[in-house]
Coordinates of N, CA and C in Angstrom, one line a residue:
X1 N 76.7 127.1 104.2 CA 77.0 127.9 103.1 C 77.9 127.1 102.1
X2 N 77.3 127.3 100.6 CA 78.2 126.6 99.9 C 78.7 127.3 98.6
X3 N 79.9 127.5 98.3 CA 80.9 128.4 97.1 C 81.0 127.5 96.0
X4 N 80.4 128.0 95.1 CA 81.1 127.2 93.5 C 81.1 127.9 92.4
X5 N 82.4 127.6 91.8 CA 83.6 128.8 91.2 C 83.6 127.5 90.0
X6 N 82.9 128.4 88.7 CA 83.0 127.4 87.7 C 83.1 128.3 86.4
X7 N 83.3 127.2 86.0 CA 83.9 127.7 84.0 C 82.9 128.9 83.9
X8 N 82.9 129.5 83.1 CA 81.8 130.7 82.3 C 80.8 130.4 81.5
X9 N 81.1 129.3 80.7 CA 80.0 128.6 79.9 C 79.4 127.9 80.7
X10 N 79.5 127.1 81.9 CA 78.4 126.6 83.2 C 77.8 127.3 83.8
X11 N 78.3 128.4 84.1 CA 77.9 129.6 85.6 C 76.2 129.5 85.4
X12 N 75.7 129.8 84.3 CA 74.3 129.7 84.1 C 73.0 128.6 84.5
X13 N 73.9 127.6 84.2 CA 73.2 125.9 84.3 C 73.6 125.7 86.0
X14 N 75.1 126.1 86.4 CA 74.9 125.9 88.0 C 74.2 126.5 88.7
X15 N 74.0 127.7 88.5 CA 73.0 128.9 89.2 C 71.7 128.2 89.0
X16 N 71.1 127.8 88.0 CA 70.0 126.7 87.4 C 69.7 125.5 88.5
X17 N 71.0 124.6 88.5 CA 70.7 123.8 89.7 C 70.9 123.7 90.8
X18 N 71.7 124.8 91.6 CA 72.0 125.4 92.9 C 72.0 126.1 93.4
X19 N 71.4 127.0 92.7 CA 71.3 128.6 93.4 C 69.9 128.7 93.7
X20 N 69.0 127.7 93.8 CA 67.8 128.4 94.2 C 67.8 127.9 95.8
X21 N 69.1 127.8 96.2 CA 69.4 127.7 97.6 C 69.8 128.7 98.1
X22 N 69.3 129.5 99.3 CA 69.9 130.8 99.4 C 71.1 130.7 99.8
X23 N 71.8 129.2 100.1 CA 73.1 129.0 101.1 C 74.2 128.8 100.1
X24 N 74.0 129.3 98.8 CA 74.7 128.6 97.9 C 75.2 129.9 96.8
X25 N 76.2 129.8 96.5 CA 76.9 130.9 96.1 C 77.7 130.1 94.8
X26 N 77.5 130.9 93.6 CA 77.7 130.1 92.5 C 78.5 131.7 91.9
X27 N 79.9 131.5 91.5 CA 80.7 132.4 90.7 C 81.2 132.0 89.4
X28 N 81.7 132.7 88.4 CA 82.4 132.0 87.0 C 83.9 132.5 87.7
X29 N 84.9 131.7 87.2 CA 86.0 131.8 87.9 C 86.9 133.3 87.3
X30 N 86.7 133.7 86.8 CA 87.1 135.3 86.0 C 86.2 135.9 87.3
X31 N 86.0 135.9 88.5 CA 85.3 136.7 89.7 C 85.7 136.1 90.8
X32 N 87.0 135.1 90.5 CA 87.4 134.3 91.6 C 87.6 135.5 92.9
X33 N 88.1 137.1 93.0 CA 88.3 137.6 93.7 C 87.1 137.7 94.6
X34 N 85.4 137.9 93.7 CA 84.3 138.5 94.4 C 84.4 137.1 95.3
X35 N 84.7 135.9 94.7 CA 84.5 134.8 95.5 C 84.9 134.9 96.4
X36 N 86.3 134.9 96.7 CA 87.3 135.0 97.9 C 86.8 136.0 98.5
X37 N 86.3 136.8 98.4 CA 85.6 137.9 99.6 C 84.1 137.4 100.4
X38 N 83.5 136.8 99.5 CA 82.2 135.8 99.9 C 82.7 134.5 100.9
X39 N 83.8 134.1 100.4 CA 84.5 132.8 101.2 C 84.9 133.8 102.7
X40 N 85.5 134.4 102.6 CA 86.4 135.4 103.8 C 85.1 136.1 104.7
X41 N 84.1 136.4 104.1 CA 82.5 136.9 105.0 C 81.9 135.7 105.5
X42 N 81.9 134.3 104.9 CA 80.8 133.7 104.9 C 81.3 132.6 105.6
X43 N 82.7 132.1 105.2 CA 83.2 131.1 106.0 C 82.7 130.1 105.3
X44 N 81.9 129.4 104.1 CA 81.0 128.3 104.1 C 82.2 126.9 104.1
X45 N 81.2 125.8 104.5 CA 81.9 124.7 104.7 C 82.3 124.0 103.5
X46 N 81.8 124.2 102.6 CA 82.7 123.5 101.2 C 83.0 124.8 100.1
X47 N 84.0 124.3 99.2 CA 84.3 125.6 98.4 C 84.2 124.3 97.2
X48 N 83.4 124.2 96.0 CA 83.7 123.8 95.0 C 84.7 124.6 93.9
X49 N 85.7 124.1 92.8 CA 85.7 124.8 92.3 C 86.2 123.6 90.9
X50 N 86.2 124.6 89.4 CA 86.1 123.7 88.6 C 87.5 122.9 88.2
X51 N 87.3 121.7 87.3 CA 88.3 121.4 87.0 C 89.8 122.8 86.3
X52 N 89.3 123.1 85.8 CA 90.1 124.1 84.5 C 90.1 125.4 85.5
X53 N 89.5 125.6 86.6 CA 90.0 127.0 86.9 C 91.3 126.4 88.3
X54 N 90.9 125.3 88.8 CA 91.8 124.6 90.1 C 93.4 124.6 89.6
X55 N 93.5 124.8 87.7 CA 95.0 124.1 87.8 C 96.1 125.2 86.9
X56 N 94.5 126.6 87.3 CA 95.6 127.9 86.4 C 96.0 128.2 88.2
X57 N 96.8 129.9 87.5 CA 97.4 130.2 88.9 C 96.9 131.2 89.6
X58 N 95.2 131.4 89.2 CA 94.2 132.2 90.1 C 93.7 131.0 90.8
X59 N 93.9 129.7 90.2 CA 93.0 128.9 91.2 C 93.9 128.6 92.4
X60 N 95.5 128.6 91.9 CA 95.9 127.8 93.0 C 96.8 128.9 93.9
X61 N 96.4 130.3 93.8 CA 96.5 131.5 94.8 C 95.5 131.9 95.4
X62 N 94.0 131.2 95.1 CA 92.4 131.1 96.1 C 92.6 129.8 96.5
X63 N 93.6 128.7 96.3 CA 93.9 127.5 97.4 C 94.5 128.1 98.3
X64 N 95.7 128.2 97.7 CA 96.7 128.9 99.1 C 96.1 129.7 100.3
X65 N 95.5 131.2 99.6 CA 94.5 131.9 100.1 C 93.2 130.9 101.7
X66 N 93.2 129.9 100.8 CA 92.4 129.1 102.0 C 93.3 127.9 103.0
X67 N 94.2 127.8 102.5 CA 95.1 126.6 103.2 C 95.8 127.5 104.6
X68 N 96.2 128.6 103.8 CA 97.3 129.6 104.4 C 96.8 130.5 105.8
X69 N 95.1 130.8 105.3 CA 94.6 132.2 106.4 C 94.1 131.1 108.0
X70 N 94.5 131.2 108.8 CA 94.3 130.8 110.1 C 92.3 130.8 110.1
X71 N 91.9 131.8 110.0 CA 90.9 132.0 110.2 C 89.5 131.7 109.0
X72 N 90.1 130.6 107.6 CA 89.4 129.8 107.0 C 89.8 128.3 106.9
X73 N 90.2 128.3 108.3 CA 90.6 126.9 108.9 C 89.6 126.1 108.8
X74 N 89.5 124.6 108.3 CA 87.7 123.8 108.2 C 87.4 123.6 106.6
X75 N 87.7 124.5 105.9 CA 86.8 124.9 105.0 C 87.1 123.6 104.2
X76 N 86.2 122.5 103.7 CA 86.2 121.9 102.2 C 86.4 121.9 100.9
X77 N 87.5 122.2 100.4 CA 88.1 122.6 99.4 C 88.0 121.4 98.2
X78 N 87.0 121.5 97.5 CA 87.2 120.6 96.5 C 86.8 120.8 95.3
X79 N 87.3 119.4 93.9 CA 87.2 119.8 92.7 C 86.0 118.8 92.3
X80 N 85.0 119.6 91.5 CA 84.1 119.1 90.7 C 84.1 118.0 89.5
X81 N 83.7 116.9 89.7 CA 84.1 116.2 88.5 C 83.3 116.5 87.1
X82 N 83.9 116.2 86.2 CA 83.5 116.5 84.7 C 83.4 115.2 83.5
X83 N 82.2 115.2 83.5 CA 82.2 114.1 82.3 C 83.2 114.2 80.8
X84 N 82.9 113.7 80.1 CA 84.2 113.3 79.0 C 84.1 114.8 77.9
X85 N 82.6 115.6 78.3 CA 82.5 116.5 77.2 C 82.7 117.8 78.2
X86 N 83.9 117.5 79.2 CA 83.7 118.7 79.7 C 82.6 119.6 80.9
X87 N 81.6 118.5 81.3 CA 80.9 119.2 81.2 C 80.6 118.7 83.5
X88 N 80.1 119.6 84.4 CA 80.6 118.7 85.4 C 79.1 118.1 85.8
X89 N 79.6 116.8 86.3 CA 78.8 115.9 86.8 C 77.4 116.3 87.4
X90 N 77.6 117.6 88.2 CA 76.8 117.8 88.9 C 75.2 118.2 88.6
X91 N 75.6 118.8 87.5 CA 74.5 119.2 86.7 C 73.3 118.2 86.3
X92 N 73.8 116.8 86.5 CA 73.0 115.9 86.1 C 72.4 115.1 86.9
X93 N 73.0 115.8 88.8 CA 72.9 115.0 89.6 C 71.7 114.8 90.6
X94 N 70.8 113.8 91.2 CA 69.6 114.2 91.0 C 69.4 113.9 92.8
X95 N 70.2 114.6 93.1 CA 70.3 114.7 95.0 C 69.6 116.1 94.9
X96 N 68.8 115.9 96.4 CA 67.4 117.2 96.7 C 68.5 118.0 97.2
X97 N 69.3 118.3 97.9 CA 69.8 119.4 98.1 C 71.5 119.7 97.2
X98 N 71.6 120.9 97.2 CA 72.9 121.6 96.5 C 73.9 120.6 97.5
X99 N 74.4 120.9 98.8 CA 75.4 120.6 99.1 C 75.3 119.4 98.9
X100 N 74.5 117.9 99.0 CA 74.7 116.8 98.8 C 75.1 116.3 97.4
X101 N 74.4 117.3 96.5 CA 74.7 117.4 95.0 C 76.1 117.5 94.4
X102 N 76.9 118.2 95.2 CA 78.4 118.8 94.9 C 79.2 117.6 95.8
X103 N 78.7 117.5 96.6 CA 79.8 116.1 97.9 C 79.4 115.1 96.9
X104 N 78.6 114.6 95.9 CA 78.4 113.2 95.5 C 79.0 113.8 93.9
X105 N 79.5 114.7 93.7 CA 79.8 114.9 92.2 C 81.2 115.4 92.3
X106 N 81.8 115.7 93.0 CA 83.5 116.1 93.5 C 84.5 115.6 94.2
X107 N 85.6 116.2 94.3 CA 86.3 114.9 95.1 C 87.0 115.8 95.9
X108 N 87.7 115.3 97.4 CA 88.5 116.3 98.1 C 89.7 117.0 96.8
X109 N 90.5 118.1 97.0 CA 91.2 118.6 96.3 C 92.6 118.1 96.6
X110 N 92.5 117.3 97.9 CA 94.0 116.6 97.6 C 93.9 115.3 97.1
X111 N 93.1 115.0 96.3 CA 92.7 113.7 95.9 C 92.5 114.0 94.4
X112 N 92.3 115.2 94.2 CA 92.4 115.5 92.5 C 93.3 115.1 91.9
X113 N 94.2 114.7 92.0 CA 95.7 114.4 90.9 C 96.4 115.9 90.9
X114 N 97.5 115.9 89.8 CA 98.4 116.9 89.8 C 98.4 116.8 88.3
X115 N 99.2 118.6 88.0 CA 99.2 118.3 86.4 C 100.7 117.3 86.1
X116 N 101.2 117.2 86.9 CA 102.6 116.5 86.6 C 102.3 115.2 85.5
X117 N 101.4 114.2 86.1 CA 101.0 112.6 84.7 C 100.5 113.1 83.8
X118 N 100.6 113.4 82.4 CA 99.9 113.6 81.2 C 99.1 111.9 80.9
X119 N 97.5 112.5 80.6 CA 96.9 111.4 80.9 C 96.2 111.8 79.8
X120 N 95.4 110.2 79.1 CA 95.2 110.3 77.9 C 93.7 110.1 77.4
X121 N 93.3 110.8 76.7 CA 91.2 110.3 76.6 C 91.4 109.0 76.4
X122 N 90.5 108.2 76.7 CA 90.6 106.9 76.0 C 89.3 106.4 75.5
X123 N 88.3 107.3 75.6 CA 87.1 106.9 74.5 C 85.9 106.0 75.1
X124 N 86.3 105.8 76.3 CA 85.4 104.3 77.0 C 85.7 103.3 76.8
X125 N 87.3 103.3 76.1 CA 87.9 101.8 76.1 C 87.4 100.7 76.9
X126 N 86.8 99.2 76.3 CA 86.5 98.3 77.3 C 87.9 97.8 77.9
X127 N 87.4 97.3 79.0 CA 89.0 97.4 79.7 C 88.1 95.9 80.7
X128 N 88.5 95.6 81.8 CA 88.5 94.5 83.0 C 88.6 95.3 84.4
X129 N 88.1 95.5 85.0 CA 88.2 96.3 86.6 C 87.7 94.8 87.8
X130 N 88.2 94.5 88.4 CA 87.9 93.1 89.6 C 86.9 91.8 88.7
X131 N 87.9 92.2 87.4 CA 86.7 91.1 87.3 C 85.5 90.9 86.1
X132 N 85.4 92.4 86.2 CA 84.0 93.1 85.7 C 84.0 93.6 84.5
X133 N 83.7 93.6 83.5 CA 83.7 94.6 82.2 C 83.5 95.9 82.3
X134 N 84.4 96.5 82.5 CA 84.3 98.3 82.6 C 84.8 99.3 81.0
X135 N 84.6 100.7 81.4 CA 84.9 100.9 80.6 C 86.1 102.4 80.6
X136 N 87.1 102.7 80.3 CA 88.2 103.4 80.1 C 88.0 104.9 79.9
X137 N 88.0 106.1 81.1 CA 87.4 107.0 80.6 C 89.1 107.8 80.0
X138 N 89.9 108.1 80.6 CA 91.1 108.0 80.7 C 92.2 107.4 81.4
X139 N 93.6 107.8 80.9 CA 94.4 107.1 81.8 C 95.8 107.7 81.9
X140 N 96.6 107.3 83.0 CA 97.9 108.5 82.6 C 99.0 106.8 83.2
X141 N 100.0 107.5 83.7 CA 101.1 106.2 84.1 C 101.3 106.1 85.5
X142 N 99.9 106.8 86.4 CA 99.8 107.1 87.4 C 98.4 106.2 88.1
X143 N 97.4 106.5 87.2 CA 96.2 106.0 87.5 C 95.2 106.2 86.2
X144 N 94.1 105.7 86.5 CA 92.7 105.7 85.3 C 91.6 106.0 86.3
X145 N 90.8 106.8 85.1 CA 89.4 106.8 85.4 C 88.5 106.0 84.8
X146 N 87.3 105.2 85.1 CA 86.9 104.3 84.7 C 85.6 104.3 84.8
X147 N 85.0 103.9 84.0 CA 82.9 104.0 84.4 C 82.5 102.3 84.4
X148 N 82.3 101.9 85.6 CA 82.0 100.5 86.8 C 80.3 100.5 86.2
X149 N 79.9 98.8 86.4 CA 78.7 98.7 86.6 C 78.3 98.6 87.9
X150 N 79.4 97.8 88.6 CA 79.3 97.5 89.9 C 80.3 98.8 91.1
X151 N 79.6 99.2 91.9 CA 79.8 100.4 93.2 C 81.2 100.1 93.8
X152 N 81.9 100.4 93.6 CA 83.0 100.9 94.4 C 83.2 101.8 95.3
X153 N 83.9 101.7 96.5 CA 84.4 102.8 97.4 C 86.0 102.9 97.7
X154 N 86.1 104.6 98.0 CA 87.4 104.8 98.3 C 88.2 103.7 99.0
X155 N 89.4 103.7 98.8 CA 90.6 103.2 99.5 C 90.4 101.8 99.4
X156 N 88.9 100.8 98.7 CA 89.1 99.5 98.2 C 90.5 99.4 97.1
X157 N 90.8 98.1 96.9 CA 91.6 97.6 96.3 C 90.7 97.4 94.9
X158 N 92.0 97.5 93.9 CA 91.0 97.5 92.7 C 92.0 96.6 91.5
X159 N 91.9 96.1 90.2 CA 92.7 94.9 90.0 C 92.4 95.5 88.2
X160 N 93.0 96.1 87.7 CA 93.0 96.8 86.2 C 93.6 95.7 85.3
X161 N 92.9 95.1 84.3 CA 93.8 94.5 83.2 C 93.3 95.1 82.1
X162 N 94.1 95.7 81.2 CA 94.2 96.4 80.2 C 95.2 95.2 79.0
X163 N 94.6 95.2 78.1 CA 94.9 94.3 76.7 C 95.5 95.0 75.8
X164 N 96.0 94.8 74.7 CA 96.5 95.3 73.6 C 96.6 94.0 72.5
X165 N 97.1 94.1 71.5 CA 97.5 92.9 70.3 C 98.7 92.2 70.7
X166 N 99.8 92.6 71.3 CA 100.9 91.6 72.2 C 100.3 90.9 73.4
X167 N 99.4 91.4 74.1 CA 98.8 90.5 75.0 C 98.8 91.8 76.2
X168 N 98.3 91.2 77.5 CA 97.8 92.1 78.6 C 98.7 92.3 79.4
X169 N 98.2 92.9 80.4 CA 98.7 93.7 81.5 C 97.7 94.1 82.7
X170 N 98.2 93.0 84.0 CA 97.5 93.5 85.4 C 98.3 94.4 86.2
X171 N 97.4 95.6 86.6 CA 97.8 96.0 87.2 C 97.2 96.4 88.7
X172 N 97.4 96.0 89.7 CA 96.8 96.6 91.3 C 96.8 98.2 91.5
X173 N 95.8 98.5 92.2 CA 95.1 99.8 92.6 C 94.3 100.5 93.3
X174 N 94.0 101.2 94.3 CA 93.4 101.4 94.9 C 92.5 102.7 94.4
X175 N 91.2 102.8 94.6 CA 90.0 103.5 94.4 C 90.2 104.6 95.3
X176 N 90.3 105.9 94.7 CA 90.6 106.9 95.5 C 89.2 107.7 95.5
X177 N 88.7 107.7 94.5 CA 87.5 108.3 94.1 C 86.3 107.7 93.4
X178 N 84.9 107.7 93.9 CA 84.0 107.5 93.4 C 82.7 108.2 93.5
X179 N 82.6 108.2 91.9 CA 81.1 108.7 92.3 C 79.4 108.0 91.5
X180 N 78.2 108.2 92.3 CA 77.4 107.3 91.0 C 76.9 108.5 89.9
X181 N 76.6 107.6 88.4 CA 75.8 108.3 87.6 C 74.5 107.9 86.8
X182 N 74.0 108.7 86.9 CA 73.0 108.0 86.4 C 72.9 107.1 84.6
X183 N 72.2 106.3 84.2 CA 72.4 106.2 82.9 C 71.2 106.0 82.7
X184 N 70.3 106.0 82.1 CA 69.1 105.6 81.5 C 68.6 105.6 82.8
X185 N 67.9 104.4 82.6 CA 67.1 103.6 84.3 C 68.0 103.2 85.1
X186 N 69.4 103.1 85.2 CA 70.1 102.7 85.8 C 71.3 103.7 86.1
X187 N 72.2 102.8 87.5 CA 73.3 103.7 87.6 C 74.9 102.6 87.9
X188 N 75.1 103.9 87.0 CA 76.8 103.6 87.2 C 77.6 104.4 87.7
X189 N 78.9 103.8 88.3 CA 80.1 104.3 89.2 C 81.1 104.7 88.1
X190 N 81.5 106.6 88.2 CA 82.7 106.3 87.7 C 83.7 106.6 88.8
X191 N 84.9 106.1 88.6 CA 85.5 106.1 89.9 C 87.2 106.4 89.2
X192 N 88.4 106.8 90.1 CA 89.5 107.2 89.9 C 90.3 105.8 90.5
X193 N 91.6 106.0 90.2 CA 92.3 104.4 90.6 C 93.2 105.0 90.4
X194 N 94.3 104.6 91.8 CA 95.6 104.9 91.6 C 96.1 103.7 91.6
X195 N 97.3 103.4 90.4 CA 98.1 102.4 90.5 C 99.2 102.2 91.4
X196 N 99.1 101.2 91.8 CA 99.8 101.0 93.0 C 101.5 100.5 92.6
X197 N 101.8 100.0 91.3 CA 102.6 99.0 90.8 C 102.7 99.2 89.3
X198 N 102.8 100.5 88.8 CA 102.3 100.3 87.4 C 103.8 100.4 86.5
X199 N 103.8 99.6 85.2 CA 104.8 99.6 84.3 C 104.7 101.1 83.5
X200 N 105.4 101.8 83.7 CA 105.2 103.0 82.8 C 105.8 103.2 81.2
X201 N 106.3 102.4 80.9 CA 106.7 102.4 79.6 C 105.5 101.1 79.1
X202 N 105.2 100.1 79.5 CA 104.0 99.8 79.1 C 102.7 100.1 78.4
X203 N 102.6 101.1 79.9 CA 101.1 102.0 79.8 C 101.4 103.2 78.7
X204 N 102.6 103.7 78.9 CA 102.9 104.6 77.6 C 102.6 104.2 76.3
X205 N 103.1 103.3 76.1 CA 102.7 102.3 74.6 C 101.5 102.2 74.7
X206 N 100.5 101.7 75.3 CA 99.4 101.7 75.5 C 98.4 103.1 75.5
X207 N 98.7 104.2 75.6 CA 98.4 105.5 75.9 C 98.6 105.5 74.0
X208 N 99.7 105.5 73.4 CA 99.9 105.9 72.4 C 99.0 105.3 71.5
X209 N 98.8 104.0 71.4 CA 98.4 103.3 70.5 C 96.9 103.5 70.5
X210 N 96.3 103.5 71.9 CA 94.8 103.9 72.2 C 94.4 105.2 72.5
X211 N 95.1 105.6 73.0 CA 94.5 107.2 73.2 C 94.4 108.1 72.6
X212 N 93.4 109.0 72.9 CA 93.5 110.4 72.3 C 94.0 111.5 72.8
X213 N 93.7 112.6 72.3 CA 94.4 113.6 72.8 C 95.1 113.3 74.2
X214 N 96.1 114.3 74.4 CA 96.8 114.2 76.2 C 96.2 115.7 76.3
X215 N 95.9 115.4 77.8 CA 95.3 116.1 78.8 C 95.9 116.3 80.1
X216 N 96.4 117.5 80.6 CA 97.1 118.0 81.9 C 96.1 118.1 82.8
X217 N 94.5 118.2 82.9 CA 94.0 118.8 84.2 C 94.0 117.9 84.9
X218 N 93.3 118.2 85.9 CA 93.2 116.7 87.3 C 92.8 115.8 86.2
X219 N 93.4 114.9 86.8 CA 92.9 113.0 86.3 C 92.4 112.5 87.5
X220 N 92.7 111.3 86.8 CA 92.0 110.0 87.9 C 92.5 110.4 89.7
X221 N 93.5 110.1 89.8 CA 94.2 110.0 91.0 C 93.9 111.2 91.6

């Protein structure tokens, strides 16, 4: 059994690509209670839920609700990733079943980040990742999200140099999250990076001069 608690303007398109599983239970988060009563009958092994509903305080009294009850002990509690327009990954993801669909498009929920780093769009900034020409989806003074040509996995070491017109800045990191996407004929990784060593007045100047808007929900980390 699988739970997924998403925005109101998605609920339609997820029901679209996962509800024609009978094991699969798709809510808009304004019904998070009917959810929690489906979670409490059904027990299912993963609970998706969206970015924007994980970081009001309905989402994080149906966390507690599952951290807290003895008897929804197990359960997989995680946040769905969202591309740059909002929109989540999953929908685009071209795995035959729902549950593998949501495991390759989410990340555990203690691996989401916190609203605490205000983290910044950054547009696809080209940036340097091991080496490689990547590209900058955002970034806070904690970590970045990044879209790889080459695959990465959790808990590798990762090596960020970000440039400006005074000159650069390396920073070490480890890959907490990744997932692939498709692009055309081909696929790319985007993946989360937590800085292991990072200069925060640096990256702030850097945040200002390149970024756009600041954004509280989960980030990279």
């Amino acid at each position: 059994m699988l739970v997924v608690i998403g925005a109101p303007e998605h609920v339609h398109a997820l029901r679209n690509r996962l509800g024609a599983d009978p094991a699969v239970a798709v809510f808009a988060d304004m019904d998070s209670l009917k959810a929690l009563e489906t979670i409490t009958a059904t027990r299912p092994r993963i609970v998706a839920l969206s970015q924007t509903f994980a970081v009001t305080a309905r989402g994080a009294a149906l966390v507690a609700q599952l951290m807290n009850d003895a008897s929804l002990a197990g359960i997989d509690v995680r946040v769905l990733i969202d591309d740059e327009q909002k929109i989540p990954l999953v929908l685009a993801d071209r795995a035959d079943s729902a549950e593998k669909a949501v495991l390759e498009t989410s990340r555990p929920l203690d691996r989401a980040g916190t609203r605490a780093a205000l983290r910044y769009v950054m547009d696809r900034r080209p940036i340097i990742v091991n080496g490689e020409r990547s590209f900058l989806i955002d970034l806070s003074v904690t970590g970045a999200q990044v879209l790889l040509s080459a695959r990465v996995r959790p808990s590798e070491a990762a090596r960020v140099v970000l440039a400006k017109e005074t000159g650069e800045a390396r920073f070490p990191g480890t890959i907490v999250w990744s997932v692939a996407v498709p692009s055309g004929g081909s696929i790319q990784y985007r993946a989360g990076i937590k800085l292991t060593s990072p200069d925060a007045t640096w990256i702030e100047d850097y945040c200002q001069q390149y970024g756009g808007r600041p954004d509280r929900t989960f980030g990279a980390e």
